[in-house]
Amino acid sequence: MSRRSKMLIILLLVLTAAVIAFALFFMGRGVETTPVTLPSPGQSSAAETSMPGPERVELTSENVAAVLAELTRAESYSGSVTIEDFWDGGSASTQLQVWVSNGRTRVRGERGGSPRNILVSEGTLYIWYDNVSGVFSGPWEGSADEWLRALSYEDVLSLPPEQITGAGYAQLSGEECVYVDYTGGLLGYTYRVYVSVSNGLLMGAEKYDGGSLIYRMFAEYELSVPDESLFVPPEG
């Protein structure tokens, strides 16, 4: 084979390789790949993806009500609630148990040294004591939260922004919460409520008269369906 023929073959091989490389490069550019979202600076992807509930946004007095409105309360759960009252020179603590299922709520706690049971079910209120015979019953249109002495954080949804003085995120009882500071009522008390972003339940609350703490509540819940027998009042 002549020197000229060898050079021609080498040139053809180089041109063929160049055409193949060109085709592979530009054909690959037409294939879409799955986009990857990077975490924000100072925030790990694990923390962001593990956080339940609404998208984490910077909370302000103007948008916190909208964030709370996105939360949904768990439909079935049980738990314990601690209520503390403070006054000049003293304080008191009350322990309550609560069970909730399908719109029914039962609350159990000590009243005058005797266990008292309260059941709100289908618009009817039932009250009975363990060591006293008889059951009181009557219509009830209010919130069962009143019998827990718990604040209804839904009230925040109707507040004008000027009454909301602070908002943010905080951990309470192991739950990621939205907290809101606000003023309200005829006496101008100030409040702080903590609402779980994962289950929409009130995890804690505080009430202040001026700079003095006069009420505090915190709760622990288990997201399970309580036994049906808990929502059946005794006969008679």
Coordinates of N, CA and C in Angstrom, one line a residue:
M1 N 0.9 -1.2 0.0 CA 0.0 0.0 0.0 C 0.9 1.2 0.0
S2 N 0.5 2.2 -0.8 CA 1.4 3.4 -1.0 C 1.2 4.3 0.3
R3 N 2.2 5.1 0.4 CA 2.1 6.1 1.5 C 0.9 7.0 1.4
R4 N 0.5 7.4 0.2 CA -0.6 8.2 0.0 C -1.9 7.5 0.4
S5 N -2.0 6.2 0.1 CA -3.2 5.4 0.5 C -3.3 5.3 2.0
K6 N -2.2 5.1 2.7 CA -2.2 5.0 4.1 C -2.7 6.3 4.8
M7 N -2.2 7.4 4.3 CA -2.6 8.7 4.8 C -4.1 9.0 4.6
L8 N -4.6 8.5 3.4 CA -6.1 8.7 3.1 C -6.9 7.9 4.1
I9 N -6.5 6.7 4.4 CA -7.3 5.8 5.3 C -7.3 6.4 6.7
I10 N -6.1 6.9 7.2 CA -6.0 7.6 8.5 C -6.9 8.8 8.6
L11 N -6.9 9.6 7.5 CA -7.8 10.8 7.5 C -9.2 10.4 7.6
L12 N -9.6 9.4 6.9 CA -11.1 8.9 6.9 C -11.4 8.5 8.3
L13 N -10.5 7.8 9.0 CA -10.8 7.3 10.3 C -11.0 8.4 11.3
V14 N -10.1 9.5 11.2 CA -10.2 10.6 12.0 C -11.5 11.4 11.8
L15 N -11.9 11.6 10.6 CA -13.2 12.2 10.2 C -14.4 11.5 10.8
T16 N -14.3 10.1 10.7 CA -15.5 9.3 11.2 C -15.6 9.4 12.7
A17 N -14.5 9.4 13.4 CA -14.5 9.6 14.9 C -15.1 10.9 15.3
A18 N -14.7 12.0 14.5 CA -15.2 13.3 14.8 C -16.7 13.4 14.6
V19 N -17.2 12.8 13.5 CA -18.7 12.8 13.3 C -19.4 12.1 14.4
I20 N -18.9 11.0 14.8 CA -19.6 10.2 15.9 C -19.6 11.0 17.2
A21 N -18.5 11.6 17.5 CA -18.4 12.4 18.8 C -19.4 13.6 18.7
F22 N -19.4 14.3 17.5 CA -20.3 15.4 17.3 C -21.8 15.0 17.5
A23 N -22.2 13.9 16.9 CA -23.6 13.4 17.0 C -23.9 13.0 18.4
L24 N -23.0 12.4 19.1 CA -23.3 12.0 20.5 C -23.5 13.2 21.4
F25 N -22.7 14.2 21.2 CA -22.7 15.4 22.1 C -24.0 16.2 21.9
F26 N -24.4 16.5 20.6 CA -25.6 17.3 20.4 C -26.9 16.5 20.5
M27 N -26.9 15.2 20.3 CA -28.1 14.4 20.5 C -28.4 14.3 22.0
G28 N -27.3 14.2 22.9 CA -27.5 14.2 24.3 C -28.1 15.4 24.9
R29 N -27.8 16.6 24.2 CA -28.4 17.9 24.8 C -29.9 18.0 24.7
G30 N -30.5 17.2 23.9 CA -32.0 17.2 23.7 C -32.7 16.4 24.8
V31 N -32.0 15.6 25.7 CA -32.6 14.8 26.7 C -32.7 15.6 28.0
E32 N -34.0 15.7 28.5 CA -34.2 16.4 29.8 C -33.8 15.6 31.0
T33 N -33.2 16.2 31.9 CA -32.8 15.5 33.2 C -33.7 16.0 34.3
T34 N -33.8 15.2 35.3 CA -34.6 15.5 36.5 C -33.9 16.7 37.2
P35 N -34.6 17.8 37.5 CA -34.0 18.9 38.2 C -33.7 18.6 39.7
V36 N -32.7 19.1 40.2 CA -32.3 18.9 41.6 C -32.5 20.2 42.3
T37 N -33.2 20.2 43.4 CA -33.4 21.4 44.2 C -32.4 21.4 45.4
L38 N -31.6 22.4 45.5 CA -30.6 22.5 46.5 C -31.2 23.2 47.7
P39 N -30.8 22.8 48.9 CA -31.3 23.5 50.1 C -30.8 24.9 50.2
S40 N -31.5 25.7 50.9 CA -31.2 27.1 51.1 C -29.9 27.2 51.9
P41 N -29.1 28.3 51.8 CA -27.9 28.4 52.6 C -28.2 28.3 54.1
G42 N -27.4 27.5 54.8 CA -27.6 27.4 56.2 C -28.6 26.4 56.6
Q43 N -29.2 25.6 55.7 CA -30.3 24.7 55.9 C -30.0 23.4 55.2
S44 N -29.9 22.3 56.0 CA -29.6 21.0 55.4 C -30.8 20.4 54.7
S45 N -30.6 19.6 53.7 CA -31.7 19.0 52.9 C -32.4 18.0 53.8
A46 N -31.7 17.3 54.8 CA -32.4 16.4 55.6 C -33.4 17.1 56.5
A47 N -33.0 18.3 57.1 CA -33.9 19.0 58.0 C -35.1 19.5 57.2
E48 N -34.9 19.9 56.0 CA -36.0 20.5 55.1 C -37.0 19.4 54.7
T49 N -36.5 18.2 54.3 CA -37.4 17.2 53.8 C -38.1 16.5 55.0
S50 N -37.5 16.5 56.2 CA -38.1 15.8 57.3 C -39.2 16.6 58.0
M51 N -39.2 17.9 57.7 CA -40.2 18.8 58.3 C -41.5 18.6 57.7
P52 N -42.6 18.2 58.5 CA -43.9 18.0 57.9 C -44.6 19.4 57.9
G53 N -45.9 19.3 57.4 CA -46.7 20.5 57.4 C -46.4 21.4 56.3
P54 N -46.8 22.7 56.5 CA -46.7 23.7 55.4 C -45.2 24.0 55.1
E55 N -45.0 24.5 53.9 CA -43.6 24.9 53.5 C -43.1 25.9 54.4
R56 N -41.8 25.7 54.9 CA -41.3 26.7 55.8 C -41.0 28.0 55.1
V57 N -41.7 29.0 55.6 CA -41.6 30.4 55.1 C -41.3 31.3 56.3
E58 N -40.7 32.4 56.0 CA -40.5 33.4 57.0 C -41.8 33.9 57.6
L59 N -42.1 33.8 58.8 CA -43.4 34.1 59.4 C -43.4 35.6 59.9
T60 N -44.5 36.3 59.6 CA -44.7 37.6 60.0 C -46.1 37.8 60.5
S61 N -46.4 38.9 61.1 CA -47.8 39.2 61.6 C -48.8 39.2 60.5
E62 N -48.3 39.4 59.3 CA -49.2 39.5 58.1 C -49.5 38.1 57.5
N63 N -48.6 37.2 57.6 CA -48.8 35.9 57.0 C -49.1 34.7 57.9
V64 N -48.8 34.9 59.2 CA -48.9 33.7 60.1 C -50.3 33.1 60.2
A65 N -51.3 34.0 60.1 CA -52.7 33.5 60.1 C -53.0 32.6 58.9
A66 N -52.5 32.9 57.8 CA -52.6 32.1 56.6 C -51.9 30.8 56.7
V67 N -50.7 30.8 57.4 CA -50.0 29.5 57.6 C -50.8 28.6 58.6
L68 N -51.3 29.2 59.7 CA -52.1 28.4 60.6 C -53.4 27.8 59.9
A69 N -53.9 28.6 59.0 CA -55.1 28.1 58.3 C -54.9 26.9 57.5
E70 N -53.6 26.7 57.1 CA -53.3 25.5 56.3 C -53.1 24.2 57.1
L71 N -53.0 24.4 58.4 CA -52.8 23.2 59.3 C -54.2 22.5 59.5
T72 N -54.1 21.2 59.7 CA -55.3 20.4 59.9 C -55.1 19.6 61.2
R73 N -56.0 19.7 62.1 CA -56.0 19.0 63.4 C -56.1 17.5 63.1
A74 N -55.3 16.7 63.9 CA -55.5 15.3 63.8 C -56.9 14.9 64.3
E75 N -57.5 13.9 63.7 CA -58.9 13.6 64.0 C -59.0 12.6 65.2
S76 N -58.0 11.9 65.4 CA -58.0 10.9 66.6 C -56.7 11.0 67.3
Y77 N -56.8 11.1 68.6 CA -55.6 11.1 69.4 C -55.9 11.0 70.9
S78 N -54.9 10.8 71.7 CA -55.1 10.8 73.2 C -53.9 11.5 73.7
G79 N -54.0 12.0 74.9 CA -52.9 12.7 75.5 C -53.1 13.3 76.9
S80 N -52.1 14.0 77.4 CA -52.2 14.6 78.7 C -51.9 16.1 78.6
V81 N -52.6 16.9 79.4 CA -52.6 18.3 79.3 C -52.3 18.8 80.7
T82 N -51.3 19.7 80.9 CA -51.0 20.3 82.2 C -51.3 21.8 82.1
I83 N -52.1 22.2 83.1 CA -52.5 23.6 83.2 C -51.9 24.2 84.4
E84 N -51.2 25.3 84.3 CA -50.7 26.0 85.5 C -51.2 27.4 85.6
D85 N -51.7 27.8 86.8 CA -52.2 29.1 87.1 C -51.3 29.8 88.1
F86 N -51.0 31.1 87.8 CA -50.1 31.9 88.7 C -50.8 33.1 89.2
W87 N -50.5 33.5 90.4 CA -51.0 34.7 91.0 C -50.0 35.2 92.0
D88 N -50.2 36.4 92.5 CA -49.3 37.0 93.5 C -49.2 36.0 94.7
G89 N -48.0 35.5 94.9 CA -47.7 34.6 96.0 C -48.1 33.2 95.9
G90 N -48.6 32.7 94.7 CA -49.0 31.3 94.7 C -49.2 30.8 93.3
S91 N -49.4 29.6 93.2 CA -49.7 28.9 91.9 C -50.4 27.6 92.1
A92 N -51.0 27.1 91.0 CA -51.7 25.8 91.1 C -51.5 25.1 89.7
S93 N -51.5 23.7 89.8 CA -51.3 22.9 88.6 C -52.4 21.9 88.5
T94 N -52.9 21.7 87.3 CA -54.0 20.8 87.0 C -53.6 19.8 85.9
Q95 N -53.8 18.5 86.2 CA -53.5 17.5 85.2 C -54.8 17.0 84.6
L96 N -54.8 16.9 83.2 CA -56.0 16.4 82.5 C -55.6 15.4 81.5
Q97 N -56.5 14.4 81.3 CA -56.3 13.5 80.2 C -57.4 13.8 79.2
V98 N -57.1 13.6 77.9 CA -58.0 13.8 76.8 C -57.9 12.8 75.8
W99 N -59.1 12.4 75.3 CA -59.3 11.5 74.2 C -60.2 12.1 73.1
V100 N -59.8 12.0 71.9 CA -60.6 12.6 70.8 C -60.7 11.6 69.7
S101 N -61.9 11.4 69.1 CA -62.1 10.5 68.0 C -63.4 10.9 67.3
N102 N -63.4 11.1 66.0 CA -64.6 11.3 65.2 C -65.4 12.5 65.7
G103 N -64.8 13.6 66.1 CA -65.5 14.7 66.6 C -66.0 14.6 68.0
R104 N -65.7 13.6 68.7 CA -66.1 13.4 70.1 C -64.8 13.7 71.0
T105 N -65.1 14.3 72.1 CA -64.0 14.6 73.1 C -64.3 14.2 74.5
R106 N -63.4 13.5 75.1 CA -63.6 13.1 76.5 C -62.4 13.7 77.3
V107 N -62.7 14.4 78.4 CA -61.7 15.0 79.3 C -61.9 14.4 80.7
R108 N -60.8 14.0 81.3 CA -60.9 13.5 82.7 C -59.8 14.2 83.6
G109 N -60.3 14.6 84.7 CA -59.4 15.2 85.7 C -60.0 15.3 87.1
E110 N -59.2 15.7 88.0 CA -59.7 15.9 89.4 C -60.5 17.2 89.6
R111 N -61.6 17.0 90.3 CA -62.4 18.2 90.6 C -62.9 18.1 92.1
G112 N -62.3 18.9 93.0 CA -62.7 18.8 94.4 C -62.3 17.5 95.0
G113 N -61.2 16.9 94.5 CA -60.7 15.6 95.0 C -61.4 14.4 94.5
S114 N -62.3 14.6 93.5 CA -63.0 13.5 92.9 C -62.8 13.5 91.4
P115 N -62.5 12.3 90.8 CA -62.3 12.3 89.3 C -63.6 12.7 88.6
R116 N -63.5 13.7 87.7 CA -64.6 14.1 86.9 C -64.4 13.8 85.5
N117 N -65.5 13.3 84.8 CA -65.4 13.0 83.4 C -66.4 13.9 82.6
I118 N -65.8 14.4 81.5 CA -66.6 15.3 80.6 C -66.6 14.7 79.2
L119 N -67.7 14.5 78.6 CA -67.8 14.0 77.3 C -68.7 14.9 76.4
V120 N -68.1 15.4 75.3 CA -68.8 16.2 74.3 C -69.0 15.3 73.1
S121 N -70.2 15.0 72.8 CA -70.5 14.1 71.7 C -71.8 14.4 70.9
E122 N -71.7 14.7 69.6 CA -72.8 15.0 68.8 C -73.7 16.1 69.4
G123 N -73.1 17.2 69.8 CA -73.9 18.3 70.3 C -74.5 18.1 71.7
T124 N -74.0 17.1 72.4 CA -74.5 16.9 73.8 C -73.3 16.8 74.8
L125 N -73.5 17.4 75.9 CA -72.5 17.4 77.0 C -72.9 16.5 78.1
Y126 N -72.0 15.6 78.5 CA -72.2 14.7 79.6 C -71.2 14.9 80.6
I127 N -71.6 15.0 81.9 CA -70.7 15.1 83.0 C -71.0 14.1 84.1
W128 N -70.0 13.4 84.6 CA -70.3 12.4 85.7 C -69.0 12.3 86.5
Y129 N -69.2 11.9 87.8 CA -68.0 11.6 88.7 C -67.9 10.1 89.0
D130 N -66.7 9.7 89.2 CA -66.5 8.3 89.5 C -67.2 7.8 90.7
N131 N -67.2 8.6 91.8 CA -67.7 8.1 93.0 C -69.1 8.7 93.3
V132 N -69.8 9.2 92.3 CA -71.2 9.8 92.5 C -72.0 9.2 91.4
S133 N -73.2 8.7 91.8 CA -74.1 8.1 90.8 C -74.8 9.2 90.0
G134 N -75.2 8.9 88.8 CA -75.9 9.9 88.0 C -75.1 10.6 87.0
V135 N -75.7 11.0 85.9 CA -75.0 11.6 84.8 C -75.8 12.9 84.4
F136 N -75.1 14.0 84.3 CA -75.7 15.2 83.8 C -75.6 15.2 82.3
S137 N -76.6 15.6 81.6 CA -76.5 15.7 80.1 C -77.3 16.9 79.7
G138 N -76.9 17.6 78.6 CA -77.6 18.7 78.1 C -76.9 19.1 76.7
P139 N -77.6 20.0 76.0 CA -77.1 20.4 74.7 C -75.8 21.2 74.9
W140 N -74.9 21.1 73.9 CA -73.6 21.9 74.0 C -73.2 22.3 72.5
E141 N -73.1 23.6 72.3 CA -72.7 24.1 71.0 C -71.3 24.7 71.0
G142 N -70.7 24.7 72.2 CA -69.3 25.3 72.2 C -68.2 24.4 71.8
S143 N -67.0 24.8 72.0 CA -65.8 24.0 71.7 C -65.5 23.1 72.9
A144 N -65.1 21.9 72.7 CA -64.6 21.0 73.8 C -63.3 21.6 74.4
D145 N -62.6 22.4 73.7 CA -61.4 23.0 74.2 C -61.6 23.8 75.5
E146 N -62.8 24.3 75.7 CA -63.2 25.0 76.9 C -63.0 24.1 78.2
W147 N -63.4 22.9 78.0 CA -63.3 21.9 79.2 C -61.9 21.5 79.4
L148 N -61.0 21.7 78.5 CA -59.6 21.5 78.7 C -58.9 22.8 79.2
R149 N -59.6 23.8 79.3 CA -59.1 25.2 79.6 C -58.0 25.5 78.7
A150 N -58.1 25.1 77.4 CA -57.1 25.4 76.4 C -57.6 26.6 75.5
L151 N -56.6 27.3 75.1 CA -56.9 28.4 74.1 C -57.3 27.8 72.8
S152 N -58.2 28.4 72.1 CA -58.5 28.0 70.7 C -57.7 28.9 69.7
Y153 N -56.6 28.3 69.2 CA -55.7 29.0 68.4 C -56.3 29.5 67.1
E154 N -57.5 28.9 66.7 CA -58.2 29.4 65.6 C -58.7 30.8 65.7
D155 N -58.7 31.3 66.9 CA -59.1 32.7 67.1 C -58.1 33.7 66.5
V156 N -56.9 33.2 66.3 CA -55.8 34.0 65.7 C -56.2 34.3 64.2
L157 N -56.9 33.4 63.6 CA -57.2 33.6 62.2 C -58.1 34.8 61.9
S158 N -58.8 35.3 62.9 CA -59.7 36.4 62.7 C -59.1 37.7 63.2
L159 N -57.9 37.7 63.8 CA -57.3 38.9 64.4 C -56.7 39.8 63.3
P160 N -56.9 41.1 63.5 CA -56.2 42.0 62.6 C -54.7 41.9 62.8
P161 N -53.9 42.1 61.8 CA -52.4 42.0 61.9 C -51.8 42.8 63.0
E162 N -52.4 44.0 63.4 CA -51.8 44.9 64.4 C -51.9 44.3 65.8
Q163 N -52.8 43.2 66.0 CA -52.8 42.6 67.3 C -51.8 41.4 67.4
I164 N -51.2 41.0 66.3 CA -50.2 40.0 66.3 C -48.9 40.7 66.4
T165 N -48.2 40.3 67.5 CA -46.9 41.0 67.8 C -45.7 40.2 67.5
G166 N -45.8 39.0 67.2 CA -44.6 38.1 66.9 C -45.1 36.8 66.3
A167 N -44.2 36.2 65.6 CA -44.4 34.8 65.0 C -43.1 34.2 64.6
G168 N -43.1 32.9 64.6 CA -41.9 32.2 64.3 C -42.0 30.7 64.4
Y169 N -40.9 30.0 64.4 CA -40.9 28.5 64.6 C -40.1 28.2 65.9
A170 N -40.6 27.1 66.6 CA -39.9 26.7 67.8 C -40.2 25.2 68.0
Q171 N -39.3 24.6 68.8 CA -39.5 23.2 69.2 C -40.2 23.2 70.6
L172 N -41.3 22.4 70.8 CA -41.9 22.2 72.0 C -42.4 20.8 72.2
S173 N -42.1 20.1 73.3 CA -42.4 18.7 73.5 C -42.0 17.8 72.3
G174 N -40.9 18.1 71.7 CA -40.4 17.3 70.6 C -41.1 17.6 69.3
E175 N -41.9 18.6 69.2 CA -42.7 18.9 68.0 C -42.2 20.2 67.4
E176 N -42.1 20.2 66.1 CA -41.8 21.5 65.3 C -43.1 22.3 65.4
C177 N -43.1 23.5 65.9 CA -44.3 24.3 66.1 C -44.2 25.7 65.4
V178 N -45.3 26.2 65.1 CA -45.5 27.6 64.7 C -45.9 28.3 66.0
Y179 N -45.3 29.4 66.4 CA -45.7 30.1 67.6 C -46.2 31.5 67.1
V180 N -47.2 32.0 67.9 CA -47.8 33.3 67.6 C -47.9 34.1 68.9
D181 N -47.5 35.4 68.9 CA -47.7 36.3 70.0 C -48.8 37.3 69.6
Y182 N -49.8 37.5 70.5 CA -50.9 38.4 70.1 C -51.5 39.0 71.4
T183 N -52.3 40.0 71.2 CA -53.0 40.6 72.3 C -54.5 40.5 72.0
G184 N -55.3 40.5 73.1 CA -56.8 40.3 72.8 C -57.5 40.4 74.1
G185 N -58.9 40.4 74.0 CA -59.8 40.5 75.1 C -59.9 41.9 75.7
L186 N -60.9 42.0 76.5 CA -61.2 43.3 77.1 C -60.1 43.8 78.0
L187 N -59.4 42.9 78.7 CA -58.4 43.2 79.7 C -57.0 43.4 79.0
G188 N -56.9 43.2 77.7 CA -55.7 43.4 77.0 C -54.6 42.4 77.4
Y189 N -54.9 41.2 77.7 CA -53.9 40.2 78.0 C -53.1 39.9 76.7
T190 N -51.9 39.5 76.9 CA -51.0 39.1 75.8 C -50.9 37.5 75.9
Y191 N -50.8 36.9 74.7 CA -50.8 35.5 74.6 C -49.7 35.0 73.7
R192 N -49.3 33.8 73.9 CA -48.4 33.0 73.0 C -48.9 31.6 72.9
V193 N -49.1 31.2 71.6 CA -49.6 29.8 71.4 C -48.6 29.1 70.5
Y194 N -48.4 27.8 70.8 CA -47.6 26.9 70.0 C -48.4 25.8 69.3
V195 N -48.4 25.7 68.0 CA -49.2 24.8 67.2 C -48.3 23.9 66.4
S196 N -48.5 22.6 66.6 CA -47.6 21.6 65.8 C -47.9 21.7 64.3
V197 N -46.8 21.7 63.5 CA -47.0 21.8 62.1 C -47.3 20.4 61.5
S198 N -47.1 19.3 62.3 CA -47.3 18.0 61.8 C -48.7 17.5 62.1
N199 N -49.4 17.9 63.2 CA -50.7 17.4 63.5 C -51.7 18.5 63.8
G200 N -51.3 19.8 63.7 CA -52.3 20.9 63.9 C -52.8 21.0 65.3
L201 N -52.2 20.4 66.3 CA -52.7 20.4 67.7 C -52.0 21.5 68.5
L202 N -52.7 22.1 69.4 CA -52.1 23.1 70.3 C -51.2 22.4 71.3
M203 N -49.9 22.7 71.2 CA -48.9 22.0 72.1 C -48.6 22.8 73.3
G204 N -48.9 24.1 73.3 CA -48.6 24.9 74.5 C -49.2 26.3 74.3
A205 N -49.4 27.0 75.5 CA -49.9 28.3 75.4 C -49.5 29.0 76.7
E206 N -49.4 30.4 76.6 CA -49.1 31.2 77.8 C -50.0 32.5 77.7
K207 N -50.3 33.0 78.9 CA -51.1 34.2 79.0 C -50.4 35.1 80.0
Y208 N -50.3 36.4 79.7 CA -49.6 37.4 80.5 C -50.6 38.5 80.8
D209 N -50.5 39.0 82.0 CA -51.1 40.2 82.5 C -50.0 41.3 82.6
G210 N -49.9 42.1 81.6 CA -48.7 43.0 81.6 C -47.5 42.1 81.4
G211 N -46.5 42.2 82.3 CA -45.3 41.3 82.2 C -45.4 40.1 83.1
S212 N -46.5 39.8 83.7 CA -46.6 38.7 84.6 C -47.3 37.5 84.0
L213 N -46.7 36.4 84.1 CA -47.3 35.1 83.6 C -48.4 34.7 84.5
I214 N -49.6 34.5 84.0 CA -50.7 34.1 84.8 C -51.3 32.8 84.4
Y215 N -50.9 32.2 83.3 CA -51.5 31.0 82.8 C -50.5 30.3 81.9
R216 N -50.3 29.0 82.0 CA -49.4 28.3 81.1 C -50.0 26.9 80.9
M217 N -49.9 26.4 79.6 CA -50.5 25.1 79.3 C -49.4 24.4 78.4
F218 N -49.2 23.1 78.6 CA -48.4 22.3 77.6 C -49.0 20.9 77.6
A219 N -48.8 20.3 76.4 CA -49.5 19.0 76.2 C -48.6 18.0 75.5
E220 N -48.9 16.7 75.7 CA -48.2 15.6 75.0 C -49.3 14.7 74.4
Y221 N -49.2 14.3 73.1 CA -50.2 13.6 72.5 C -49.7 12.3 71.8
E222 N -50.5 11.3 71.7 CA -50.3 10.1 71.0 C -51.3 10.0 69.9
L223 N -50.8 9.9 68.6 CA -51.8 9.9 67.5 C -52.2 8.5 67.2
S224 N -53.2 8.0 68.0 CA -53.8 6.7 67.9 C -55.3 6.9 68.1
V225 N -56.1 5.9 67.7 CA -57.5 5.9 67.8 C -57.9 5.3 69.2
P226 N -58.5 6.2 70.0 CA -58.9 5.7 71.4 C -60.0 4.6 71.3
D227 N -60.1 3.8 72.3 CA -61.1 2.8 72.4 C -62.5 3.4 72.4
E228 N -63.5 2.8 71.7 CA -64.8 3.3 71.6 C -65.5 3.4 73.0
S229 N -65.1 2.6 73.9 CA -65.8 2.6 75.2 C -65.6 3.9 76.0
L230 N -64.5 4.6 75.6 CA -64.3 5.9 76.3 C -65.3 7.0 76.0
F231 N -66.1 6.8 74.9 CA -67.0 7.8 74.5 C -68.5 7.3 74.7
V232 N -68.6 6.4 75.7 CA -70.0 5.9 76.1 C -70.2 6.3 77.5
P233 N -71.1 7.3 77.8 CA -71.4 7.7 79.2 C -72.1 6.5 80.0
P234 N -71.9 6.5 81.3 CA -72.5 5.4 82.1 C -74.1 5.6 82.1
E235 N -74.8 4.5 82.3 CA -76.2 4.6 82.3 C -76.7 5.2 83.7
G236 N -77.7 6.0 83.6 CA -78.3 6.6 84.8 C -77.5 7.7 85.3

